[in-house]
CSV table of C-alpha atoms in Angstrom, one decimal:
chain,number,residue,atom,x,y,z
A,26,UNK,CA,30.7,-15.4,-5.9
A,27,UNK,CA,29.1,-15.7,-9.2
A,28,UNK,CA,26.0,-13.8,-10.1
A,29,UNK,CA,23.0,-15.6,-10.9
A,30,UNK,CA,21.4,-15.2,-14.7
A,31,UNK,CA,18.5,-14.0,-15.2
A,32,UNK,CA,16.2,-16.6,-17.1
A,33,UNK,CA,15.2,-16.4,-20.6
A,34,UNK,CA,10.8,-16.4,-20.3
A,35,UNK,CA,8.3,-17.9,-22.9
A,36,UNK,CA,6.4,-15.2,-25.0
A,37,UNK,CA,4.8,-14.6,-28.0
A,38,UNK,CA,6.9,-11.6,-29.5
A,39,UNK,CA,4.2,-10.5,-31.7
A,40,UNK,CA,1.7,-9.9,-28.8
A,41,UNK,CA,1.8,-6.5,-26.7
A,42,UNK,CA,2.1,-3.3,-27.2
A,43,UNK,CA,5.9,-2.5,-26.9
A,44,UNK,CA,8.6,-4.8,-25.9
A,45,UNK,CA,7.9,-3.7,-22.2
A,46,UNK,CA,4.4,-4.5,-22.3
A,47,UNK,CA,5.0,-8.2,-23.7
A,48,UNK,CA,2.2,-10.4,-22.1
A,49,UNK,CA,4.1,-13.6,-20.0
A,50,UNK,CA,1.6,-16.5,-19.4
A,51,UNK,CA,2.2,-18.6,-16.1
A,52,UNK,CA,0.4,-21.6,-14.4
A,53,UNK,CA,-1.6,-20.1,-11.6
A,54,UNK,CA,0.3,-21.9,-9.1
A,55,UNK,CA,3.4,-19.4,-9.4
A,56,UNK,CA,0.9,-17.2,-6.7
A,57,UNK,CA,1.1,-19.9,-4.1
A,58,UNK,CA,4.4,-19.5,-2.7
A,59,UNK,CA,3.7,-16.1,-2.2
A,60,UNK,CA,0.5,-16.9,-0.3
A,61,UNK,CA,2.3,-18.7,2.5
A,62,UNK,CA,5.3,-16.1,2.9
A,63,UNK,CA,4.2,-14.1,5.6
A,64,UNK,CA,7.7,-11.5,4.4
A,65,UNK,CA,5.1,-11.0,1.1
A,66,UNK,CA,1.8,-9.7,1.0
A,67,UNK,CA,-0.8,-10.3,-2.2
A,68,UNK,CA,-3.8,-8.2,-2.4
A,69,UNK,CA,-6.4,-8.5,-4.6
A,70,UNK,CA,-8.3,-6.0,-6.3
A,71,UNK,CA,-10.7,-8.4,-8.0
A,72,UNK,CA,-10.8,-12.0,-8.4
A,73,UNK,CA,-9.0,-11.2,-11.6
A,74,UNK,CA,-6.3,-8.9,-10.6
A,75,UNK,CA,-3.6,-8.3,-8.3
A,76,UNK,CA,-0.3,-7.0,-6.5
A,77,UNK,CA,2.1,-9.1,-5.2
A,78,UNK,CA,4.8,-6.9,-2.8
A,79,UNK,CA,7.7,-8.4,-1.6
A,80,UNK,CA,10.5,-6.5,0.8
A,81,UNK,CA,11.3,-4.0,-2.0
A,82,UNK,CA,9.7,-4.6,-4.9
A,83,UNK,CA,5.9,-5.5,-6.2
A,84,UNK,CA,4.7,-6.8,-9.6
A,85,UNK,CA,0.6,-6.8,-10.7
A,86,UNK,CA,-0.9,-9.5,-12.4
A,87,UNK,CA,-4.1,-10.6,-14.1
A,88,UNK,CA,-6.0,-14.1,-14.7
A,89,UNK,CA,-7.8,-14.8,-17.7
A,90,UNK,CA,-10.6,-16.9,-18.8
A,91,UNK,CA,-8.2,-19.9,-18.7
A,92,UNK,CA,-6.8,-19.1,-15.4
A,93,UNK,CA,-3.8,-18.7,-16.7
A,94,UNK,CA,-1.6,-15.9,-14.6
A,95,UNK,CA,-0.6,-13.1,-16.6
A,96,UNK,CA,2.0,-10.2,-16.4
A,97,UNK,CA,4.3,-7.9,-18.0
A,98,UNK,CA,7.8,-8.9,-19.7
A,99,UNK,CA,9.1,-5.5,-18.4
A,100,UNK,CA,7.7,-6.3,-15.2
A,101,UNK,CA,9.3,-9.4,-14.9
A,102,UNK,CA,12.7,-8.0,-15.9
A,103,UNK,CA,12.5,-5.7,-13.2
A,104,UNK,CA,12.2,-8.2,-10.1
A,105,UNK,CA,15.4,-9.2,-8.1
A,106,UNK,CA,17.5,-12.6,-10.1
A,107,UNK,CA,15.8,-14.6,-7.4
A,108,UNK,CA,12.3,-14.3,-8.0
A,109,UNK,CA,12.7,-14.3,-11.9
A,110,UNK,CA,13.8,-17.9,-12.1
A,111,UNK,CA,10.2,-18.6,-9.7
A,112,UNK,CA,8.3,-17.0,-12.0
A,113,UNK,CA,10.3,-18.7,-14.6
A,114,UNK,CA,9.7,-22.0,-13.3
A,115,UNK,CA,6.2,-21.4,-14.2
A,116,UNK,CA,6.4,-20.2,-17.3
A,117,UNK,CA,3.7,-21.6,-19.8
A,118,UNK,CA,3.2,-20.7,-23.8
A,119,UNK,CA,1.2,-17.6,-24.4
A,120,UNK,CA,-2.6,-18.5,-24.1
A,121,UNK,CA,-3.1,-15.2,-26.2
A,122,UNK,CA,-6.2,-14.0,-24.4
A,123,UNK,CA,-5.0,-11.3,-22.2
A,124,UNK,CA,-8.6,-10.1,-21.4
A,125,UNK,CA,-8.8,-9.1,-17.7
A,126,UNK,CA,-8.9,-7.0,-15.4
A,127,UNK,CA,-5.6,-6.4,-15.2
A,128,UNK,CA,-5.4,-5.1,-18.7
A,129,UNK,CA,-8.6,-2.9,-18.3
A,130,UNK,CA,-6.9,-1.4,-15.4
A,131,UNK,CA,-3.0,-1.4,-16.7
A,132,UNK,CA,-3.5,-0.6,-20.5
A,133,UNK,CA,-7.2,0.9,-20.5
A,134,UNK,CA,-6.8,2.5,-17.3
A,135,UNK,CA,-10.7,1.1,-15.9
A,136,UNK,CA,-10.2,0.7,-12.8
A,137,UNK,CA,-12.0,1.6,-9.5
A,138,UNK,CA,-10.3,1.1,-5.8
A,139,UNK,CA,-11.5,-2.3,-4.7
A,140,UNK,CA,-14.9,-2.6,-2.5
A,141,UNK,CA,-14.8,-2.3,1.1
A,142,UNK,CA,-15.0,-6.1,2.0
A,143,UNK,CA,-12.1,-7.1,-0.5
A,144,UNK,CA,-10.0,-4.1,1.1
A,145,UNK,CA,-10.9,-5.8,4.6
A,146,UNK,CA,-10.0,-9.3,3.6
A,147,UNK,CA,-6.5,-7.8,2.0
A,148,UNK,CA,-5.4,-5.8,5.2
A,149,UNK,CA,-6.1,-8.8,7.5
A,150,UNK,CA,-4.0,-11.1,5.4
A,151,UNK,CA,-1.6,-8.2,5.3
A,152,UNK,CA,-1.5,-7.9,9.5
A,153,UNK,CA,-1.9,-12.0,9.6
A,154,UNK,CA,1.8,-11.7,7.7
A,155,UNK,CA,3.2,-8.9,8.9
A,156,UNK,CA,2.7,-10.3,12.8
A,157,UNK,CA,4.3,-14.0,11.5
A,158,UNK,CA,7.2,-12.4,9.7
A,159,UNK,CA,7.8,-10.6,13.3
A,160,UNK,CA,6.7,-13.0,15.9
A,161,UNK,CA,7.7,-16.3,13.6
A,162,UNK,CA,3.5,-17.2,14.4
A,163,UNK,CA,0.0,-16.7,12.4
A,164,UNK,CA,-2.9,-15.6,14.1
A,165,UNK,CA,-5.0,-17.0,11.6
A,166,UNK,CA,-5.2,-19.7,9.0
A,167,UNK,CA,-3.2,-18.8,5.7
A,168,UNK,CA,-5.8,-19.2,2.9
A,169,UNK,CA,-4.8,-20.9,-0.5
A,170,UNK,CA,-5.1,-19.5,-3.9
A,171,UNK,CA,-8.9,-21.1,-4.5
A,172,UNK,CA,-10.2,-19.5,-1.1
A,173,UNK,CA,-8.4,-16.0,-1.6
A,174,UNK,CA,-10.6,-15.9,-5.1
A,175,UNK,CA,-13.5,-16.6,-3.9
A,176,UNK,CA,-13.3,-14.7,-0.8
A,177,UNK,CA,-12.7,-11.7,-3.4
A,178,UNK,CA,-15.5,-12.6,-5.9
A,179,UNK,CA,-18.2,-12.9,-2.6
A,180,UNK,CA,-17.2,-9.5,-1.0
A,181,UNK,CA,-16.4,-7.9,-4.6
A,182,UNK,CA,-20.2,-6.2,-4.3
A,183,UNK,CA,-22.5,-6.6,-1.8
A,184,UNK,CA,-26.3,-7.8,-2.2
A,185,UNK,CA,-28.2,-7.0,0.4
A,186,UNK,CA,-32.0,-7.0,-0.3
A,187,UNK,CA,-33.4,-8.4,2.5
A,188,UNK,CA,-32.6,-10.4,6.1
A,189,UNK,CA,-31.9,-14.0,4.8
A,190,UNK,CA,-28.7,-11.9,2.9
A,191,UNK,CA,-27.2,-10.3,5.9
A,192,UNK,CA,-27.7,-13.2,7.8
A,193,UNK,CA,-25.9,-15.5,5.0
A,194,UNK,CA,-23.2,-12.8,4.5
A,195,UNK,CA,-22.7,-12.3,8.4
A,196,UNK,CA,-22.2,-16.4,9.0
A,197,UNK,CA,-20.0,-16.7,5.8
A,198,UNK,CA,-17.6,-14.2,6.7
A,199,UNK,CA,-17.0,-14.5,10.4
A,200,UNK,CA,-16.4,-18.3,9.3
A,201,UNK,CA,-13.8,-16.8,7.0
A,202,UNK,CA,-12.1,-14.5,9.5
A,203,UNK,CA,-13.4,-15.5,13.3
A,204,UNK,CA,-13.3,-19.3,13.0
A,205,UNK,CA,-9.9,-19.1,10.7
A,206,UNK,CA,-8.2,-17.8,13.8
A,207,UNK,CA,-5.1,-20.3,14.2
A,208,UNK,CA,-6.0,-21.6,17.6
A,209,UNK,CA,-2.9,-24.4,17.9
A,210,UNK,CA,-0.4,-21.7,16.8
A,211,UNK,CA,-1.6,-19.0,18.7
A,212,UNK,CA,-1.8,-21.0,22.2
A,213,UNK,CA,1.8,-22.1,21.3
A,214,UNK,CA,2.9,-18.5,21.0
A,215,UNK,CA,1.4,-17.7,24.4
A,216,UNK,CA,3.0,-20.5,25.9
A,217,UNK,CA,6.4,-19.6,24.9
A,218,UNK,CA,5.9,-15.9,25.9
A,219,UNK,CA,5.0,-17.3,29.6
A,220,UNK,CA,1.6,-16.2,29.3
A,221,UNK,CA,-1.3,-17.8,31.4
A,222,UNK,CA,-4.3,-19.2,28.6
A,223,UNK,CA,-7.5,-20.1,30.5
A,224,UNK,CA,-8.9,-23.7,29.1
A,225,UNK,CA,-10.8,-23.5,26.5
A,226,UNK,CA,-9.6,-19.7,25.1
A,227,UNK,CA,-9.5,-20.0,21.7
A,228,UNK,CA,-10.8,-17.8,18.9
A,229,UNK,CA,-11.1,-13.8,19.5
A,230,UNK,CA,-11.0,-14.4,23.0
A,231,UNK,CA,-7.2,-15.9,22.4
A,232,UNK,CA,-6.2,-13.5,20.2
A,233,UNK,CA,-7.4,-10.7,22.7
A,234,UNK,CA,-4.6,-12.4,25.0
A,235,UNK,CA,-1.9,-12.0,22.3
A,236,UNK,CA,-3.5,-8.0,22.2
A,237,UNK,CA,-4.1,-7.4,25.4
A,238,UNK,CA,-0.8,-8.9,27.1
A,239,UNK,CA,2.1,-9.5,24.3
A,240,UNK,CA,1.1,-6.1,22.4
A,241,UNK,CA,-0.3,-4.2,25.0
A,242,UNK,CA,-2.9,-2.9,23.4
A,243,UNK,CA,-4.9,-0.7,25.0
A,244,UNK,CA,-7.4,1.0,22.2
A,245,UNK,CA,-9.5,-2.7,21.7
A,246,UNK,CA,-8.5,-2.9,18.2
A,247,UNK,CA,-9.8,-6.1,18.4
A,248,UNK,CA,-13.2,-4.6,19.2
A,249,UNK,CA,-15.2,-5.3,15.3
A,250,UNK,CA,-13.9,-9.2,15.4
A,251,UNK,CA,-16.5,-9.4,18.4
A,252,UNK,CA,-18.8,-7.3,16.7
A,253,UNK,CA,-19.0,-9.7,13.7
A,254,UNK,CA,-19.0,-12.7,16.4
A,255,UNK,CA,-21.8,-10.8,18.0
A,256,UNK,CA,-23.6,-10.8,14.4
A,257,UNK,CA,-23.3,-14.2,14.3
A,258,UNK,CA,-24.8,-15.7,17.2
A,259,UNK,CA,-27.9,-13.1,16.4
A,260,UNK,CA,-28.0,-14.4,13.0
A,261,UNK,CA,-27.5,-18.8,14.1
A,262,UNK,CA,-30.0,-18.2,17.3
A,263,UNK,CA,-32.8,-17.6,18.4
A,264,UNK,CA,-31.9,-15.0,21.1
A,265,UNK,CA,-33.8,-11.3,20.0
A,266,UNK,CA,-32.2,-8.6,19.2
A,267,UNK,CA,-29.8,-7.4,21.7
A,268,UNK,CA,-26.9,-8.4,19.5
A,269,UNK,CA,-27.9,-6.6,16.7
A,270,UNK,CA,-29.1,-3.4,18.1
A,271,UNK,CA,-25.7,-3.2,20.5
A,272,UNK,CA,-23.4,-3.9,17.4
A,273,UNK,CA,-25.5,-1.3,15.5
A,274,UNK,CA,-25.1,1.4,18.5
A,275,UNK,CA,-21.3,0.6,18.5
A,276,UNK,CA,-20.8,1.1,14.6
A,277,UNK,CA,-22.8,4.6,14.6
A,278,UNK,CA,-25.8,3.0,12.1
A,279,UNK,CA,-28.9,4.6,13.5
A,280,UNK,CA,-31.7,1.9,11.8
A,281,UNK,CA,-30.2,-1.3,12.5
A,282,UNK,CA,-32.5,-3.0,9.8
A,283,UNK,CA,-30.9,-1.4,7.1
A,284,UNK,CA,-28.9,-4.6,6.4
A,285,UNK,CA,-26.6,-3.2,4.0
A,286,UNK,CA,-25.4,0.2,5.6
A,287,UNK,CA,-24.7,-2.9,8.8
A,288,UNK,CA,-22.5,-5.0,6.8
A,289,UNK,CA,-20.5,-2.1,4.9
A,290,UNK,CA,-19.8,-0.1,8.6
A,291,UNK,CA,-18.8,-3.5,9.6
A,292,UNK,CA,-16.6,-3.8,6.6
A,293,UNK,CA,-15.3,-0.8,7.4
A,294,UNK,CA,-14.4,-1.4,11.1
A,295,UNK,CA,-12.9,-4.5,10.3
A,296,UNK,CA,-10.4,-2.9,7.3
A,297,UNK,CA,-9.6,-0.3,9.6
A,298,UNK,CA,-9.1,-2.4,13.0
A,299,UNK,CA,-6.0,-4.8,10.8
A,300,UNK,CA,-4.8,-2.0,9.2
A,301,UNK,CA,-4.3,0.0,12.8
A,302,UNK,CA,-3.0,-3.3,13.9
A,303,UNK,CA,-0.4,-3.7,11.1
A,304,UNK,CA,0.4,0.2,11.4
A,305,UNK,CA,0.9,-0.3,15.4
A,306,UNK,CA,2.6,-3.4,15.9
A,307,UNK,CA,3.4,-5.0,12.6
C-alpha cells in the first residue's frame, strides 16, 4: 500500500525565528475534533494556550487576538501523515500576530503551571475520555470549544472577596461538572452491564453506581462531587449551615467562612479525585 503525503501548510516564510519555529495559522475549529475523541485529551493551560495528546504524540498551540489557532511548522511536521492533512485542512493565511500565551510560554519561556480549578476541569475531561475510550460511554457531557474557554478563563484565578462570590462560583461550577453528568448514557451503560438503577438515579448518585458496582471502587473517589453538590444546595437554599460546616470538616479547612481557602481545597479534591480515577481505572 502506498504511503500517504504529507501536506504542503500555508505560512509566511519570513515570520519566526528559524525554519522550525515557523508560526502556522489555523481556523479555531481544527480543536473540535479533538474535543469529542475520547482516544485524545486537550488541556488547557489558559484560555490562550494548550496541549493537544493523542496515543503517542502531543502538539501545543496558542490563540491570538483573532482567534486564530496557532502552532509551530516543526511541530506540525512531526505529527503522524494522518493528523497533518487535519490540521491541513484548516489551514488559513498567516494572521501575523502571534502574541499569546503560547509564545510567552514557548519562545519567552513565561509560564506558570495552570491554577488549581483549570487543572481540575483538565483531569476530569481527561478521566471523562479515558473511561469512553475504554467502556465505549461518557460519564459526562463532552464540552465544545466555546465552553472549554470559558470554563478556563472563569477558574484561571479565583475572586473571592466575600459570600455572594463563593456562592456564584460554587452554583457555576457544580452546573459545569455535577449537572453535565451524561444521565441517558450512563443509565444505558448500567443497563447493558446488568446492573439494577433505582428510578430516578441520575447525577452523582448514578455515577456512584458505575463506581461502586462496575469499578469496584472502594476508596469513595467520588466523595468531593457530593461535596460540591453539598455546596450547592447550602448556597440555592435556605437550609443553615450544616452543609457547609460538614464539607468544611471533610476538606480539613478549620474556618469554614474563609470562602477562598473553601473553593481552592475543593479544587483540589476535585483534581485529585479524576486524576485517581484516571490513574485507577482509566
Amino acid at each position: 500500500m502506498a504511503s500517504i503525503a504529507g501536506p504542503t501548510f500555508n505560512f509566511d516564510p519570513a515570520e519566526g525565528m528559524s525554519p522550525f519555529l515557523r508560526p502556522v495559522y489555523f481556523d479555531r475549529h481544527v480543536l473540535v475534533k479533538y474535543l469529542f475523541d475520547p482516544r485524545i485529551a486537550v488541556d488547557f493551560a489558559s484560555e490562550t494556550y494548550g496541549t493537544v495528546f493523542g496515543v503517542d504524540w502531543q502538539i501545543s498551540f496558542g490563540l491570538n487576538a483573532k482567534r486564530s489557532v496557532i502552532t509551530w511548522l516543526g511541530d506540525l511536521e512531526d505529527l503522524p501523515i494522518v493528523e497533518q492533512h487535519h490540521w491541513a485542512g484548516s489551514n488559513v493565511p498567516s494572521d501575523h500576530d502571534i502574541r499569546s500565551e503560547f509564545y510567552d510560554a514557548q519562545i519567552n519561556v513565561v509560564f506558570t503551571e495552570p491554577p488549581v480549578g483549570v487543572r481540575a476541569l483538565n483531569s476530569l475531561a481527561r478521566w471523562n475520555d479515558a473511561f469512553a475510550a475504554k467502556h465505549g460511554s461518557t460519564l459526562y457531557r463532552s464540552r465544545d470549544l466555546d465552553q472549554r474557554l470559558e470554563d478556563v478563563r472563569r477558574y484561571r484565578s479565583l475572586i473571592i472577596n466575600r459570600e455572594d462570590d463563593f456562592v456564584r462560583y460554587v452554583s457555576e461550577l457544580n452546573e459545569t461538572i455535577n449537572e453535565d453528568v451524561d444521565n441517558k448514557s450512563v443509565r444505558a451503560f448500567l443497563a447493558s452491564t446488568s446492573i439494577t438503577v433505582p428510578p430516578d438515579t441520575k447525577g452523582n448518585k448514578l455515577l456512584g453506581l458505575v463506581y461502586k458496582y462496575f469499578l469496584g471502587d472502594t476508596a469513595n473517589a467520588i466523595a468531593p462531587f457530593f461535596y460540591l453538590y453539598d455546596l450547592r444546595l447550602w448556597a440555592d437554599h435556605a437550609m443553615g449551615d450544616k452543609n457547609l460546616l460538614d464539607v468544611a470538616a471533610k476538606l480539613g479547612v478549620g474556618n469554614p467562612r474563609d470562602y477562598e481557602t473553601m473553593m481552592t481545597a475543593l479544587l483540589a479534591a476535585l483534581e485529585s479525585s479524576a486524576t485517581d480515577l484516571k490513574k485507577r481505572f482509566g
